[in-house]
XYZ file of C-alpha atoms in Angstrom:
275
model
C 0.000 0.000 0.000
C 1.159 3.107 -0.864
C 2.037 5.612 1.706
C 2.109 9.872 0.615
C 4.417 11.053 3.216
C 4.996 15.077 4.350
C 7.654 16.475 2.109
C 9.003 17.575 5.765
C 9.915 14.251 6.060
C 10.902 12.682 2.948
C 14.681 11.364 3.324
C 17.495 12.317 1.008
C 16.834 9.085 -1.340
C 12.750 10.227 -1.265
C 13.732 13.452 -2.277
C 16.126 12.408 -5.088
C 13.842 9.667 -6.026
C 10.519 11.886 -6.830
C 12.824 14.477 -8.618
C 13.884 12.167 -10.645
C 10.824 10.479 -11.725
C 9.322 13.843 -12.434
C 12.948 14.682 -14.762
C 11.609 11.497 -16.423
C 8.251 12.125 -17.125
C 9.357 15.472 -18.181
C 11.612 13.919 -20.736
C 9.523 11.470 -22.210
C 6.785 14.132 -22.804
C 4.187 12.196 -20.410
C 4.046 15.106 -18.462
C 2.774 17.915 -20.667
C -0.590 15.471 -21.507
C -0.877 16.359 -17.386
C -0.909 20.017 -17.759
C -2.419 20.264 -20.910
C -5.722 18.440 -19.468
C -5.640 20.208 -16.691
C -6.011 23.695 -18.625
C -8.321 22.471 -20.576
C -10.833 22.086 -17.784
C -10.085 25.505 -16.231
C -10.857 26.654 -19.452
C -13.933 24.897 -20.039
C -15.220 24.970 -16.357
C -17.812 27.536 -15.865
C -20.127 28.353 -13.168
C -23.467 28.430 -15.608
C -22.194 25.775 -17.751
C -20.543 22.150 -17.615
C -18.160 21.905 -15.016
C -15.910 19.083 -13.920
C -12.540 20.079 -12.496
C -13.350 23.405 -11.013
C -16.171 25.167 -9.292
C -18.140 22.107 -8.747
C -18.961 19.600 -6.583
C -16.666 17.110 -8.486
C -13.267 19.456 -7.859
C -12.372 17.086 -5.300
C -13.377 13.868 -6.690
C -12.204 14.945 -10.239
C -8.431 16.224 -8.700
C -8.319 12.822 -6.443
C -8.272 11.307 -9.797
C -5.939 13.004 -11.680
C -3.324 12.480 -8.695
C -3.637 9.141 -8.702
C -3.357 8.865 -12.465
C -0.615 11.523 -12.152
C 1.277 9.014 -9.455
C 0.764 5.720 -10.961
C 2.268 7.265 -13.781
C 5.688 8.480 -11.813
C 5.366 4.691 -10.497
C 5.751 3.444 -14.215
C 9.080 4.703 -13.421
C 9.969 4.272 -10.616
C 7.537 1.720 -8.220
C 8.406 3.293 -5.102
C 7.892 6.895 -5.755
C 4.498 8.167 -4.136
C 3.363 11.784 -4.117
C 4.254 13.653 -1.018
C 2.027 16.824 0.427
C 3.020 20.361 1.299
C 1.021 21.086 4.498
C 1.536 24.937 4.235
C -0.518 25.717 7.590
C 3.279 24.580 9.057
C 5.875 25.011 5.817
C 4.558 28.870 5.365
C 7.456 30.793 4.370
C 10.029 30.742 0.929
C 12.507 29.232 3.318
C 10.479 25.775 4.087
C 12.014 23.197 3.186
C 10.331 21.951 0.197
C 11.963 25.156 -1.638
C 15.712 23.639 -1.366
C 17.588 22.876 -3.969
C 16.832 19.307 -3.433
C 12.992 19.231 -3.811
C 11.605 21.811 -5.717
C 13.670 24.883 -5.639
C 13.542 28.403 -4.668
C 11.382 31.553 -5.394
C 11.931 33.371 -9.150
C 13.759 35.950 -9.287
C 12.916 39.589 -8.993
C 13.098 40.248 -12.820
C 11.092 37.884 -14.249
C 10.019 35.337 -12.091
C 12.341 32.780 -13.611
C 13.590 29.865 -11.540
C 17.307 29.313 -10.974
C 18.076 27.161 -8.398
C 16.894 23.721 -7.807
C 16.170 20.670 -10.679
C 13.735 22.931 -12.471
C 15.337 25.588 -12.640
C 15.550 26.535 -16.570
C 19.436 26.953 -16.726
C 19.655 22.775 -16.346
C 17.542 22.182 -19.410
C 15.281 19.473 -17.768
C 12.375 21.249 -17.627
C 11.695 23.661 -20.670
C 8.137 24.562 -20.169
C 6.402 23.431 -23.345
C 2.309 24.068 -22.529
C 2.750 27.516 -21.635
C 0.806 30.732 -21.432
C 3.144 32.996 -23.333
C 5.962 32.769 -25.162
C 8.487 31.810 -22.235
C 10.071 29.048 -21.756
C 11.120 28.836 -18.198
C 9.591 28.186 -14.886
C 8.349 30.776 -12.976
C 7.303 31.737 -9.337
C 7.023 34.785 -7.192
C 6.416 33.321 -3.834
C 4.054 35.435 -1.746
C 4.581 38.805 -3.863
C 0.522 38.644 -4.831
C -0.956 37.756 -1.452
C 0.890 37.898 1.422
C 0.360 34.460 4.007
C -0.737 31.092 3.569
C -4.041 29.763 5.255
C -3.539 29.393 9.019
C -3.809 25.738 10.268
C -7.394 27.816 11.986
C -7.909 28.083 8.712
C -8.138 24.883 7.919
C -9.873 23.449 10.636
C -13.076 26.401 10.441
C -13.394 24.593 6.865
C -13.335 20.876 8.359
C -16.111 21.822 10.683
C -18.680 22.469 7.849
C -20.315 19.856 7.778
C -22.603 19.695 4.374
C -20.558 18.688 1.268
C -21.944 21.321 -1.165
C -25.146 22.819 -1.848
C -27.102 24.297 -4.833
C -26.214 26.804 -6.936
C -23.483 23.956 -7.047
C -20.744 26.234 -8.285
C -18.242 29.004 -6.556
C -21.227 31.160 -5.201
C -21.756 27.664 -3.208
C -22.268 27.322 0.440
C -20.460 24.163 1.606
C -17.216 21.949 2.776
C -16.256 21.776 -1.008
C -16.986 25.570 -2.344
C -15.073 26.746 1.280
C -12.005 24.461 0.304
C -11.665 25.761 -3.123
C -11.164 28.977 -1.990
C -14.141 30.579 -3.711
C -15.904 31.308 -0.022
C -14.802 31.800 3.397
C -11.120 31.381 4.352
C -10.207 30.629 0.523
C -7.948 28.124 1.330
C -6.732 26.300 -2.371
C -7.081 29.022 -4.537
C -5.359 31.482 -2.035
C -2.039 28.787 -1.929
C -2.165 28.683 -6.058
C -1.681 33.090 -5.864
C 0.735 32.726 -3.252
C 3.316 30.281 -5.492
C 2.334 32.812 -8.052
C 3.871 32.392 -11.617
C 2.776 29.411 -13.414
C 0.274 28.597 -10.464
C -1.312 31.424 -11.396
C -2.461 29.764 -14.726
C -4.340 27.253 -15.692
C -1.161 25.314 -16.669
C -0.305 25.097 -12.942
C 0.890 21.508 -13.302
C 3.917 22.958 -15.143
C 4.871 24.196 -11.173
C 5.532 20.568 -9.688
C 4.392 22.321 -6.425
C 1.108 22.189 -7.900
C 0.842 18.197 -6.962
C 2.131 18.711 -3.129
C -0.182 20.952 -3.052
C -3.224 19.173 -4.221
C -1.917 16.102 -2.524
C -2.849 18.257 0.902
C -5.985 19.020 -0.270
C -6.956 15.448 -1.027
C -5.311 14.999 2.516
C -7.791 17.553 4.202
C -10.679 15.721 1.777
C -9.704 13.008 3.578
C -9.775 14.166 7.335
C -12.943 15.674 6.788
C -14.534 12.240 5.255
C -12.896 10.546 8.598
C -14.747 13.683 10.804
C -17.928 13.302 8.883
C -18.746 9.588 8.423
C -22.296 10.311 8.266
C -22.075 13.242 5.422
C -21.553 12.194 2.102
C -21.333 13.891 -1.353
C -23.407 16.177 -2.778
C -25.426 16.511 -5.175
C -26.413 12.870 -5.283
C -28.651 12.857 -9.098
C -30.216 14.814 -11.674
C -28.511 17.846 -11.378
C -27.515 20.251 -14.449
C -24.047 20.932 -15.684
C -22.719 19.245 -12.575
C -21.245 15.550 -12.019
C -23.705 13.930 -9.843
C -22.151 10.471 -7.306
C -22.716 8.133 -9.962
C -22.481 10.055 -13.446
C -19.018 9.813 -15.030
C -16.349 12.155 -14.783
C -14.451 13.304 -18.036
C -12.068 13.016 -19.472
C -11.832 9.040 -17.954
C -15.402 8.425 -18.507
C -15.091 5.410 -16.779
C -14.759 7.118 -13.172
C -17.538 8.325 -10.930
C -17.383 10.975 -7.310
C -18.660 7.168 -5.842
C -15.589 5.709 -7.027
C -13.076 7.669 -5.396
C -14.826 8.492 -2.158
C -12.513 5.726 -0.546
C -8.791 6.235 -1.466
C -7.057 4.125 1.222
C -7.570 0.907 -1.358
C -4.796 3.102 -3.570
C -2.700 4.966 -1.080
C -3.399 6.284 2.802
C -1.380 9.234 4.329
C 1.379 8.884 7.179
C -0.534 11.190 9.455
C -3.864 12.394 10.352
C -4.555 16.334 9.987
């Protein structure tokens, strides 16, 4: 059984051994497909039309998904690699560890946001960015230059206490556990970590920021701690519902997943701690 560990405490070998599987993907052009379906469904997710990825009850369902697709394919290369989370109620600042040179590198510089330390850092040619928003080339980050702090671990936990999954309109003027942890309500607590990493995070084409898995890898964590804290809540909405996925329709683009098939990860992968 897989086990997604705290970047915190990923050893040496861990560290060297994700890198490298994600230099691999990289190289063999697997991991562009990643970001390129991933911007198509912030493009295409709307809050009076279809939506799937974003602003919808199937964000989390839909993203739970993706990781594990996204993991199973850095296992192809490597079986022991799993994805590890960034809790950033406790790593908050540029310094944290998962910023060394090791992991993911440092902040962008001043200029033009353009990474130069670490293994994606443009200068070692292992990670041109291909799927881009403009014509550049390089990876890019301006760590908390467009908002200034992370969500508080208080944060966090006023979102586990709601207790109702989602509710009509069933987009990001929602009321709800799901709406609240997208950040579109309340203590906006993924969409305020995506302005924070700024650059590429910033984009639809997020993926192309590896941070952008740690990151959703805490969010499915905090999914999870709220399924644990709510056993007898479920999700919402549950059928016939417009331009939403409802628990047993089929989520694209898999078409062969539902919201009731991933509601229980732990026969793919558990985490090392609770919340």
């Amino acid at each position: 059984m897989a086990v997604r560990k705290n970047q915190a405490t990923l050893t040496a070998k861990e560290k060297r051994d994700f890198v490298n599987a994600l230099l691999e993907l990289k190289r063999s052009g697997r991991y562009d497909t990643f970001v390129s379906t991933h911007n198509s469904f912030i493009v295409s997710d709307t809050d009076n039309g279809e939506r799937v990825g974003h602003r919808s009850p199937s964000f989390l369902p839909w993203h739970r998904r993706f990781l594990l697709q996204f993991e199973q394919a850095l296992q192809s290369v490597d079986p022991g690699v799993t994805l590890p989370y960034w809790d950033w109620t406790a790593d908050r600042t540029p310094t944290a560890s998962l910023w060394g040179p090791d992991l993911l590198g440092g902040n962008g510089r001043s200029s033009d946001g353009q990474v130069t330390t670490g293994p994606f850092a443009f200068s070692g040619g292992n990670w041109p960015i291909n799927v881009r928003p403009d014509s550049r080339s390089y990876l890019r980050r301006a760590l908390g230059s467009s908002v200034a702090s992370l969500p508080t671990r208080a944060d966090a936990e006023s979102v586990l206490a709601i207790s109702v999954y989602d509710a009509a309109p069933w987009n990001s003027a929602s009321d709800g556990f799901r709406n609240n942890l997208e950040g579109w309500r309340g203590a906006n607590l993924h969409n305020r970590v995506h302005v924070w990493v700024g650059g590429h995070m910033t984009t639809g084409m997020s993926p192309n920021d590896p941070v952008f898995w740690l990151h959703h890898c805490f969010i499915d964590k905090l999914w999870a701690e709220w399924q644990r804290r709510h056993p007898d809540q479920g999700y919402l909405p549950t059928g016939g519902t417009a331009n939403v996925v409802d628990l047993n329709d089929t989520m694209k683009p898999w078409n062969d997943t539902t919201p009731a098939d991933m509601l229980d990860h732990t026969g793919h992968y558990t985490y090392d701690t609770g919340f």
